[in-house]
mmCIF file of C-alpha atoms in Angstrom:
data_model
loop_
_atom_site.group_PDB
_atom_site.id
_atom_site.type_symbol
_atom_site.label_atom_id
_atom_site.label_comp_id
_atom_site.label_asym_id
_atom_site.label_seq_id
_atom_site.Cartn_x
_atom_site.Cartn_y
_atom_site.Cartn_z
ATOM 1 C CA ILE O 1 -1.125 11.611 -50.339
ATOM 2 C CA MET O 2 -2.161 15.001 -51.634
ATOM 3 C CA ALA O 3 -4.191 15.092 -54.808
ATOM 4 C CA ASP O 4 -3.165 17.508 -57.533
ATOM 5 C CA GLY O 5 -5.327 20.084 -59.176
ATOM 6 C CA ASP O 6 -8.059 22.305 -57.917
ATOM 7 C CA LYS O 7 -9.693 19.644 -55.809
ATOM 8 C CA LYS O 8 -7.077 20.382 -53.180
ATOM 9 C CA LYS O 9 -8.149 24.001 -52.829
ATOM 10 C CA GLY O 10 -10.347 24.785 -49.912
ATOM 11 C CA ASN O 11 -10.061 21.304 -48.521
ATOM 12 C CA LEU O 12 -7.503 21.840 -45.831
ATOM 13 C CA PRO O 13 -9.143 22.795 -42.560
ATOM 14 C CA PHE O 14 -8.976 26.535 -42.579
ATOM 15 C CA GLY O 15 -6.595 27.895 -40.002
ATOM 16 C CA ALA O 16 -5.942 24.458 -38.592
ATOM 17 C CA ASP O 17 -2.285 25.086 -37.960
ATOM 18 C CA GLU O 18 -2.681 28.636 -36.784
ATOM 19 C CA LYS O 19 -3.250 30.070 -33.374
ATOM 20 C CA PRO O 20 -6.789 31.288 -32.823
ATOM 21 C CA ILE O 21 -7.276 34.962 -33.501
ATOM 22 C CA LYS O 22 -8.151 37.009 -30.479
ATOM 23 C CA VAL O 23 -9.031 40.677 -30.431
ATOM 24 C CA ASP O 24 -10.392 43.241 -28.046
ATOM 25 C CA LYS O 25 -14.072 42.847 -28.778
ATOM 26 C CA TRP O 26 -14.712 46.489 -27.997
ATOM 27 C CA ASP O 27 -12.142 47.717 -30.484
ATOM 28 C CA GLY O 28 -14.185 48.095 -33.665
ATOM 29 C CA SER O 29 -11.180 48.634 -35.863
ATOM 30 C CA ALA O 30 -9.424 45.498 -34.597
ATOM 31 C CA VAL O 31 -12.587 43.459 -35.029
ATOM 32 C CA LYS O 32 -13.086 44.673 -38.591
ATOM 33 C CA ASN O 33 -9.448 44.056 -39.477
ATOM 34 C CA ALA O 34 -9.612 40.528 -38.122
ATOM 35 C CA LEU O 35 -12.731 39.698 -40.117
ATOM 36 C CA ASP O 36 -11.370 41.415 -43.221
ATOM 37 C CA ASP O 37 -8.088 39.528 -43.048
ATOM 38 C CA VAL O 38 -9.820 36.165 -42.721
ATOM 39 C CA ALA O 39 -12.175 36.921 -45.605
ATOM 40 C CA LYS O 40 -9.222 37.921 -47.756
ATOM 41 C CA LYS O 41 -7.278 34.860 -46.838
ATOM 42 C CA ILE O 42 -10.159 32.570 -47.721
ATOM 43 C CA LEU O 43 -10.183 33.940 -51.216
ATOM 44 C CA THR O 44 -6.456 34.165 -51.798
ATOM 45 C CA ASP O 45 -4.714 31.449 -49.851
ATOM 46 C CA LYS O 46 -3.361 28.712 -52.078
ATOM 47 C CA ASP O 47 -3.521 25.911 -49.559
ATOM 48 C CA CYS O 48 -6.682 26.422 -47.607
ATOM 49 C CA GLY O 49 -8.460 29.072 -49.654
ATOM 50 C CA TYR O 50 -9.596 29.475 -53.199
ATOM 51 C CA GLY O 51 -6.173 30.620 -54.313
ATOM 52 C CA TYR O 52 -7.259 33.677 -56.239
ATOM 53 C CA VAL O 53 -4.535 36.151 -57.068
ATOM 54 C CA GLU O 54 -4.717 39.462 -55.258
ATOM 55 C CA ASN O 55 -4.665 42.538 -57.438
ATOM 56 C CA PHE O 56 -3.118 45.593 -55.840
ATOM 57 C CA VAL O 57 -3.857 48.162 -58.505
ATOM 58 C CA LEU O 58 -6.634 49.885 -56.566
ATOM 59 C CA MET O 59 -4.488 50.279 -53.488
ATOM 60 C CA ASP O 60 -1.366 51.144 -55.463
ATOM 61 C CA MET O 61 -3.168 53.970 -57.205
ATOM 62 C CA ARG O 62 -4.021 55.545 -53.870
ATOM 63 C CA LEU O 63 -0.456 55.056 -52.632
ATOM 64 C CA LEU O 64 0.803 56.698 -55.803
ATOM 65 C CA ILE O 65 -1.437 59.752 -55.418
ATOM 66 C CA CYS O 66 -0.251 60.146 -51.826
ATOM 67 C CA THR O 67 3.391 59.682 -52.749
ATOM 68 C CA VAL O 68 3.275 62.324 -55.475
ATOM 69 C CA SER O 69 1.538 64.718 -53.066
ATOM 70 C CA VAL O 70 4.234 64.209 -50.453
ATOM 71 C CA ALA O 71 6.859 64.710 -53.159
ATOM 72 C CA PHE O 72 5.382 68.116 -54.018
ATOM 73 C CA ALA O 73 5.324 69.064 -50.341
ATOM 74 C CA LEU O 74 8.941 68.045 -49.905
ATOM 75 C CA ALA O 75 9.921 69.897 -53.073
ATOM 76 C CA ALA O 76 8.270 73.044 -51.724
ATOM 77 C CA LEU O 77 10.055 72.686 -48.390
ATOM 78 C CA VAL O 78 13.461 72.064 -49.894
ATOM 79 C CA TYR O 79 13.213 74.763 -52.540
ATOM 80 C CA ASP O 80 11.985 77.334 -50.065
ATOM 81 C CA TYR O 81 14.888 76.464 -47.827
ATOM 82 C CA LEU O 82 17.468 76.757 -50.593
ATOM 83 C CA ARG O 83 16.031 79.913 -52.128
ATOM 84 C CA PRO O 84 14.058 81.749 -49.493
ATOM 85 C CA PHE O 85 10.851 83.550 -50.205
ATOM 86 C CA PRO O 86 10.197 85.577 -52.320
ATOM 87 C CA ASP O 87 12.543 83.982 -54.829
ATOM 88 C CA SER O 88 10.810 80.670 -54.343
ATOM 89 C CA ARG O 89 7.432 82.088 -55.235
ATOM 90 C CA PRO O 90 6.887 80.492 -58.673
ATOM 91 C CA VAL O 91 7.977 77.064 -57.512
ATOM 92 C CA LEU O 92 5.890 77.416 -54.352
ATOM 93 C CA ILE O 93 2.799 78.290 -56.345
ATOM 94 C CA LEU O 94 3.313 75.251 -58.546
ATOM 95 C CA CYS O 95 3.820 72.919 -55.591
ATOM 96 C CA VAL O 96 0.948 74.268 -53.541
ATOM 97 C CA VAL O 97 -1.548 74.156 -56.388
ATOM 98 C CA SER O 98 -0.449 70.647 -57.378
ATOM 99 C CA TYR O 99 -0.598 69.454 -53.797
ATOM 100 C CA PHE O 100 -4.126 70.622 -53.136
ATOM 101 C CA ILE O 101 -5.393 69.394 -56.486
ATOM 102 C CA LEU O 102 -3.942 65.986 -55.632
ATOM 103 C CA MET O 103 -5.612 66.078 -52.240
ATOM 104 C CA GLY O 104 -8.889 66.653 -54.043
ATOM 105 C CA VAL O 105 -8.163 63.785 -56.397
ATOM 106 C CA LEU O 106 -7.313 61.579 -53.429
ATOM 107 C CA THR O 107 -10.590 62.384 -51.722
ATOM 108 C CA VAL O 108 -12.595 61.654 -54.842
ATOM 109 C CA TYR O 109 -10.662 58.455 -55.421
ATOM 110 C CA THR O 110 -11.089 57.030 -51.935
ATOM 111 C CA THR O 111 -14.731 58.072 -51.747
ATOM 112 C CA PHE O 112 -15.910 56.827 -55.099
ATOM 113 C CA LYS O 113 -13.425 54.350 -56.426
ATOM 114 C CA GLU O 114 -11.858 52.640 -53.448
ATOM 115 C CA LYS O 115 -14.860 52.926 -51.149
ATOM 116 C CA ASN O 116 -14.928 49.978 -48.748
ATOM 117 C CA VAL O 117 -13.030 47.574 -50.948
ATOM 118 C CA ILE O 118 -10.670 45.351 -49.029
ATOM 119 C CA LEU O 119 -9.710 42.932 -51.776
ATOM 120 C CA VAL O 120 -9.672 42.616 -55.530
ATOM 121 C CA ALA O 121 -8.663 39.128 -56.596
ATOM 122 C CA HIS O 122 -8.422 37.395 -59.936
ATOM 123 C CA GLN O 123 -9.656 33.878 -60.448
ATOM 124 C CA LYS O 124 -7.441 32.576 -63.181
ATOM 125 C CA ASP O 125 -8.758 30.172 -65.746
ATOM 126 C CA GLN O 126 -7.263 26.724 -65.201
ATOM 127 C CA ALA O 127 -6.443 26.264 -68.833
ATOM 128 C CA GLY O 128 -4.853 29.691 -68.958
ATOM 129 C CA VAL O 129 -6.948 30.667 -71.952
ATOM 130 C CA ASP O 130 -10.043 32.521 -70.805
ATOM 131 C CA PRO O 131 -9.926 35.934 -69.182
ATOM 132 C CA ASP O 132 -9.900 36.054 -65.394
ATOM 133 C CA ASN O 133 -12.969 36.268 -63.265
ATOM 134 C CA ILE O 134 -12.721 39.113 -60.829
ATOM 135 C CA TRP O 135 -13.797 38.885 -57.201
ATOM 136 C CA THR O 136 -14.186 42.120 -55.247
ATOM 137 C CA VAL O 137 -14.690 42.093 -51.521
ATOM 138 C CA SER O 138 -15.758 45.108 -49.522
ATOM 139 C CA SER O 139 -16.748 45.422 -45.918
ATOM 140 C CA SER O 140 -17.926 48.011 -43.468
ATOM 141 C CA LEU O 141 -18.321 48.294 -39.759
ATOM 142 C CA ARG O 142 -19.475 51.645 -38.456
ATOM 143 C CA ARG O 143 -17.965 53.123 -35.341
ATOM 144 C CA PHE O 144 -19.610 51.886 -32.169
ATOM 145 C CA ASP O 145 -21.877 49.700 -34.270
ATOM 146 C CA ASP O 146 -21.798 45.912 -34.143
ATOM 147 C CA MET O 147 -23.280 45.234 -37.562
ATOM 148 C CA TYR O 148 -20.627 44.080 -39.994
ATOM 149 C CA THR O 149 -21.397 44.090 -43.700
ATOM 150 C CA LEU O 150 -19.486 41.745 -45.965
ATOM 151 C CA HIS O 151 -20.089 42.319 -49.650
ATOM 152 C CA ILE O 152 -18.662 40.155 -52.405
ATOM 153 C CA SER O 153 -19.088 40.849 -56.069
ATOM 154 C CA TYR O 154 -18.172 38.532 -58.885
ATOM 155 C CA GLU O 155 -17.445 39.602 -62.415
ATOM 156 C CA ASP O 156 -17.333 36.879 -64.999
ATOM 157 C CA GLY O 157 -14.349 37.267 -67.304
ATOM 158 C CA GLN O 158 -16.031 35.826 -70.347
ATOM 159 C CA SER O 159 -19.553 37.137 -70.188
ATOM 160 C CA ASN O 160 -18.653 40.343 -68.315
ATOM 161 C CA GLN O 161 -21.723 39.819 -66.230
ATOM 162 C CA SER O 162 -21.487 40.655 -62.589
ATOM 163 C CA ARG O 163 -23.302 39.425 -59.549
ATOM 164 C CA GLU O 164 -23.054 40.375 -55.954
ATOM 165 C CA ALA O 165 -24.147 39.148 -52.571
ATOM 166 C CA SER O 166 -23.678 40.344 -49.063
ATOM 167 C CA VAL O 167 -24.290 39.433 -45.478
ATOM 168 C CA VAL O 168 -25.014 41.852 -42.674
ATOM 169 C CA LYS O 169 -24.671 40.448 -39.201
ATOM 170 C CA SER O 170 -23.654 41.457 -35.754
ATOM 171 C CA VAL O 171 -19.992 40.749 -35.065
ATOM 172 C CA ALA O 172 -21.188 38.875 -32.022
ATOM 173 C CA SER O 173 -22.151 36.052 -34.366
ATOM 174 C CA TRP O 174 -18.513 35.250 -34.959
ATOM 175 C CA PHE O 175 -16.730 36.180 -31.754
ATOM 176 C CA ASP O 176 -17.011 34.595 -28.361
ATOM 177 C CA GLU O 177 -17.109 36.307 -24.994
ATOM 178 C CA GLU O 178 -13.335 36.722 -24.775
ATOM 179 C CA GLY O 179 -12.979 38.098 -28.268
ATOM 180 C CA THR O 180 -11.723 34.933 -29.900
ATOM 181 C CA LEU O 181 -12.763 34.672 -33.512
ATOM 182 C CA LEU O 182 -14.895 31.623 -34.211
ATOM 183 C CA MET O 183 -13.054 30.778 -37.384
ATOM 184 C CA ASP O 184 -15.306 27.977 -38.593
ATOM 185 C CA LEU O 185 -18.477 30.023 -38.355
ATOM 186 C CA PHE O 186 -17.078 32.993 -40.229
ATOM 187 C CA THR O 187 -15.310 30.859 -42.802
ATOM 188 C CA GLN O 188 -18.567 29.112 -43.521
ATOM 189 C CA GLU O 189 -20.292 32.470 -43.930
ATOM 190 C CA VAL O 190 -17.762 33.587 -46.522
ATOM 191 C CA LYS O 191 -17.761 30.291 -48.357
ATOM 192 C CA ASN O 192 -21.545 30.356 -48.533
ATOM 193 C CA ILE O 193 -21.557 33.704 -50.286
ATOM 194 C CA HIS O 194 -18.839 32.503 -52.608
ATOM 195 C CA SER O 195 -20.737 29.349 -53.492
ATOM 196 C CA SER O 196 -23.994 31.173 -53.995
ATOM 197 C CA LEU O 197 -22.356 33.502 -56.481
ATOM 198 C CA LEU O 198 -20.876 30.612 -58.399
ATOM 199 C CA ALA O 199 -24.086 28.627 -58.249
ATOM 200 C CA GLU O 200 -26.034 31.435 -59.837
ATOM 201 C CA LYS O 201 -23.736 31.132 -62.792
ATOM 202 C CA LYS O 202 -24.516 27.491 -63.341
ATOM 203 C CA GLU O 203 -28.215 28.063 -63.290
ATOM 204 C CA LYS O 204 -28.033 30.247 -66.376
ATOM 205 C CA MET H 1 1.214 30.281 -42.370
ATOM 206 C CA LYS H 2 0.923 34.009 -42.227
ATOM 207 C CA LEU H 3 -2.416 35.667 -42.396
ATOM 208 C CA ILE H 4 -1.141 38.468 -44.585
ATOM 209 C CA SER H 5 1.110 38.122 -47.605
ATOM 210 C CA ASN H 6 4.396 40.000 -47.704
ATOM 211 C CA GLN H 7 3.252 42.151 -50.578
ATOM 212 C CA LEU H 8 0.233 43.286 -48.652
ATOM 213 C CA GLN H 9 2.220 43.832 -45.472
ATOM 214 C CA LEU H 10 4.630 46.106 -47.324
ATOM 215 C CA ARG H 11 1.804 48.162 -48.717
ATOM 216 C CA LYS H 12 0.028 48.375 -45.389
ATOM 217 C CA THR H 13 3.192 49.623 -43.693
ATOM 218 C CA TYR H 14 3.786 52.194 -46.407
ATOM 219 C CA SER H 15 0.151 53.229 -46.210
ATOM 220 C CA ARG H 16 0.441 53.823 -42.464
ATOM 221 C CA PHE H 17 3.611 55.833 -43.020
ATOM 222 C CA LEU H 18 1.786 58.032 -45.525
ATOM 223 C CA ASN H 19 -1.145 58.463 -43.155
ATOM 224 C CA LEU H 20 1.274 59.887 -40.616
ATOM 225 C CA LEU H 21 2.943 62.175 -43.144
ATOM 226 C CA LEU H 22 -0.091 63.612 -44.861
ATOM 227 C CA PRO H 23 -1.488 65.709 -41.993
ATOM 228 C CA MET H 24 1.994 67.192 -41.556
ATOM 229 C CA THR H 25 2.445 67.979 -45.230
ATOM 230 C CA SER H 26 -1.021 69.527 -45.318
ATOM 231 C CA ALA H 27 -0.092 71.809 -42.428
ATOM 232 C CA VAL H 28 3.140 72.812 -44.153
ATOM 233 C CA MET H 29 1.385 73.486 -47.452
ATOM 234 C CA THR H 30 -1.307 75.564 -45.757
ATOM 235 C CA TRP H 31 1.476 77.667 -44.244
ATOM 236 C CA LYS H 32 2.984 78.093 -47.717
ATOM 237 C CA VAL H 33 -0.394 79.274 -48.997
ATOM 238 C CA LEU H 34 -0.456 81.898 -46.260
ATOM 239 C CA MET H 35 3.027 82.941 -47.282
ATOM 240 C CA LEU H 36 1.904 83.348 -50.874
ATOM 241 C CA ILE H 37 -1.237 85.281 -49.948
ATOM 242 C CA SER H 38 0.581 87.695 -47.661
ATOM 243 C CA SER H 39 3.727 87.951 -49.786
ATOM 244 C CA CYS H 40 5.646 87.446 -46.593
ATOM 245 C CA GLY H 41 8.182 84.912 -45.344
ATOM 246 C CA THR H 42 6.527 84.537 -41.963
ATOM 247 C CA PRO H 43 2.919 85.584 -42.288
ATOM 248 C CA ILE H 44 2.097 84.918 -38.653
ATOM 249 C CA VAL H 45 4.204 86.170 -35.762
ATOM 250 C CA VAL H 46 3.801 85.768 -32.022
ATOM 251 C CA ILE H 47 4.895 88.477 -29.600
ATOM 252 C CA VAL H 48 7.532 87.393 -27.167
ATOM 253 C CA SER H 49 8.013 90.599 -25.246
ATOM 254 C CA GLY H 50 6.004 93.764 -24.837
ATOM 255 C CA GLY H 51 6.740 97.105 -26.420
ATOM 256 C CA LEU H 52 3.610 98.507 -27.955
ATOM 257 C CA ILE H 53 0.469 99.952 -26.436
ATOM 258 C CA HIS H 54 -2.446 97.521 -26.301
ATOM 259 C CA LEU H 55 -0.217 94.624 -27.280
ATOM 260 C CA ASN H 56 0.907 91.921 -24.921
ATOM 261 C CA ARG H 57 2.820 88.703 -24.849
ATOM 262 C CA GLY H 58 0.985 85.954 -26.573
ATOM 263 C CA ASP H 59 -0.724 88.063 -29.197
ATOM 264 C CA VAL H 60 -0.683 86.583 -32.684
ATOM 265 C CA PHE H 61 -0.003 88.941 -35.591
ATOM 266 C CA PHE H 62 -0.891 88.643 -39.246
ATOM 267 C CA ILE H 63 1.535 90.463 -41.459
ATOM 268 C CA SER H 64 1.880 91.208 -45.117
ATOM 269 C CA ASN H 65 4.652 92.471 -47.300
ATOM 270 C CA TYR H 66 3.199 93.708 -50.547
ATOM 271 C CA THR H 67 5.614 95.611 -52.729
ATOM 272 C CA ASP H 68 3.015 98.196 -53.702
ATOM 273 C CA ASP H 69 1.850 98.731 -50.135
ATOM 274 C CA SER H 70 4.251 101.325 -48.839
ATOM 275 C CA ILE H 71 5.111 101.698 -45.215
ATOM 276 C CA ASN H 72 4.161 104.933 -43.564
ATOM 277 C CA VAL H 73 5.070 106.624 -40.335
ATOM 278 C CA GLY H 74 2.804 105.291 -37.642
ATOM 279 C CA ASP H 75 2.532 101.806 -39.105
ATOM 280 C CA THR H 76 3.416 98.846 -36.974
ATOM 281 C CA VAL H 77 6.013 96.678 -38.642
ATOM 282 C CA VAL H 78 7.852 93.467 -37.936
ATOM 283 C CA PHE H 79 11.571 93.608 -38.568
ATOM 284 C CA LYS H 80 14.659 91.503 -38.076
ATOM 285 C CA VAL H 81 18.205 92.720 -37.524
ATOM 286 C CA GLU H 82 21.336 90.772 -38.222
ATOM 287 C CA GLY H 83 22.478 88.715 -35.330
ATOM 288 C CA ARG H 84 19.015 88.422 -33.852
ATOM 289 C CA ASP H 85 16.693 85.613 -34.825
ATOM 290 C CA ILE H 86 13.618 86.924 -33.107
ATOM 291 C CA PRO H 87 11.578 89.407 -35.125
ATOM 292 C CA ILE H 88 10.591 92.626 -33.376
ATOM 293 C CA VAL H 89 7.202 94.295 -33.632
ATOM 294 C CA HIS H 90 7.451 98.066 -33.269
ATOM 295 C CA ARG H 91 6.105 101.257 -34.740
ATOM 296 C CA VAL H 92 7.710 103.337 -37.492
ATOM 297 C CA ILE H 93 8.429 106.850 -36.218
ATOM 298 C CA LYS H 94 10.606 108.243 -38.966
ATOM 299 C CA LEU H 95 10.925 107.579 -42.627
ATOM 300 C CA HIS H 96 13.387 108.780 -45.262
ATOM 301 C CA GLU H 97 13.160 108.069 -48.941
ATOM 302 C CA THR H 98 16.210 108.672 -51.104
ATOM 303 C CA SER H 99 15.976 109.864 -54.682
ATOM 304 C CA ASP H 100 16.517 106.361 -56.058
ATOM 305 C CA GLY H 101 13.623 104.964 -54.076
ATOM 306 C CA GLU H 102 15.531 103.469 -51.167
ATOM 307 C CA VAL H 103 13.655 103.647 -47.941
ATOM 308 C CA LYS H 104 15.137 104.107 -44.477
ATOM 309 C CA LEU H 105 13.091 103.644 -41.359
ATOM 310 C CA LEU H 106 13.456 104.312 -37.700
ATOM 311 C CA THR H 107 11.355 102.340 -35.286
ATOM 312 C CA LYS H 108 10.460 102.580 -31.648
ATOM 313 C CA GLY H 109 8.409 100.596 -29.234
ATOM 314 C CA ASP H 110 5.556 102.706 -27.875
ATOM 315 C CA GLU H 111 6.333 101.752 -24.332
ATOM 316 C CA ASN H 112 10.055 102.423 -24.677
ATOM 317 C CA LEU H 113 11.687 105.700 -23.852
ATOM 318 C CA VAL H 114 14.229 105.551 -26.650
ATOM 319 C CA ASP H 115 14.081 104.535 -30.266
ATOM 320 C CA ASP H 116 15.346 101.184 -31.512
ATOM 321 C CA ARG H 117 18.784 102.348 -32.608
ATOM 322 C CA GLY H 118 20.183 100.418 -29.665
ATOM 323 C CA LEU H 119 18.756 97.275 -31.179
ATOM 324 C CA TYR H 120 20.176 97.826 -34.637
ATOM 325 C CA PRO H 121 23.638 96.384 -35.320
ATOM 326 C CA PRO H 122 26.541 98.739 -34.536
ATOM 327 C CA GLY H 123 26.984 101.224 -37.356
ATOM 328 C CA GLN H 124 23.419 100.850 -38.583
ATOM 329 C CA ASP H 125 21.177 103.787 -37.743
ATOM 330 C CA TRP H 126 18.272 102.999 -39.990
ATOM 331 C CA LEU H 127 16.300 99.976 -41.020
ATOM 332 C CA ARG H 128 16.437 99.145 -44.671
ATOM 333 C CA GLY H 129 13.713 97.611 -46.767
ATOM 334 C CA GLU H 130 15.316 94.162 -46.511
ATOM 335 C CA ASP H 131 15.198 94.224 -42.735
ATOM 336 C CA ILE H 132 11.437 94.543 -42.753
ATOM 337 C CA VAL H 133 9.584 91.260 -42.578
ATOM 338 C CA GLY H 134 6.192 92.850 -43.074
ATOM 339 C CA LYS H 135 3.530 95.304 -42.024
ATOM 340 C CA VAL H 136 1.057 94.317 -39.351
ATOM 341 C CA GLN H 137 -2.440 93.879 -40.761
ATOM 342 C CA GLY H 138 -4.244 92.606 -37.714
ATOM 343 C CA TYR H 139 -3.905 90.578 -34.608
ATOM 344 C CA ILE H 140 -5.626 88.185 -32.206
ATOM 345 C CA GLN H 141 -5.004 88.622 -28.518
ATOM 346 C CA TYR H 142 -3.586 86.123 -26.078
ATOM 347 C CA VAL H 143 -3.622 83.152 -28.405
ATOM 348 C CA GLY H 144 0.087 82.404 -28.853
#
């Protein structure tokens, strides 16, 4: 018999009914993606995670900037085709200037705003009254490096205080010789950070 | 249970699609910038066949088409004639200017024995302003 309420969250064995994740241990990007996806799932999954709600605004903003840029490029192409140069000059100037400004905006956005963020999730108040607490997860794994950094920050909805914690470890800590992800070990790592951030709150 | 939600999967796919497109759009837009700077529809031209002294197949030309930069005898120009898609890079050997400002040009490849009238469409003895794509400003050898 399943119990209702938040006691159920996080209690199902994580990944129990899933096939083990296996990656090419030499492929840094695959390794990072695997770890990132598990970390995200722990925070967002309703059944075996904390069930926080993923917020896509950060990613959507980047997608929007790119989409508008592509639209300007297409507009330039089409217009130049319909009314060949030099008639297309004014429209071309507009499109080109807009495009490169947007590319600049995109660079600034991904460098300073998006950075290494892989997840922004909202922890909704059970009663539905208080503002959400916001969990932000970022990670990095440099090329040809084996040190993976997992960084979680917590912003309290009511007090607007924020705390953060991170772990920096070699990816070898969580993968075996064949590249199979040791789910339990990594899950525990993530849950520890999560608990430590929540625990800090209670101390105050 | 899927590891990634549908919403995220959609965004990831779209994101990958954009990542493929963006380098291409950047290349296209850079070309448009060159067009704007040189005032010319095809600012860069590659020689396909010989015809001028010192110039060989594979040379890359930078051309411009400024309205206030008049073409003079002796200049190397790139022109197109109706019915031919490939632009031709030859030298201007004669130039007429009518009283209302219309310009007529005759071109010839340095290495050729005759002028280009054989290349012009039947009935056309002179190149008009519209046939000219641009004036050669400079070139890089053997790149194309």
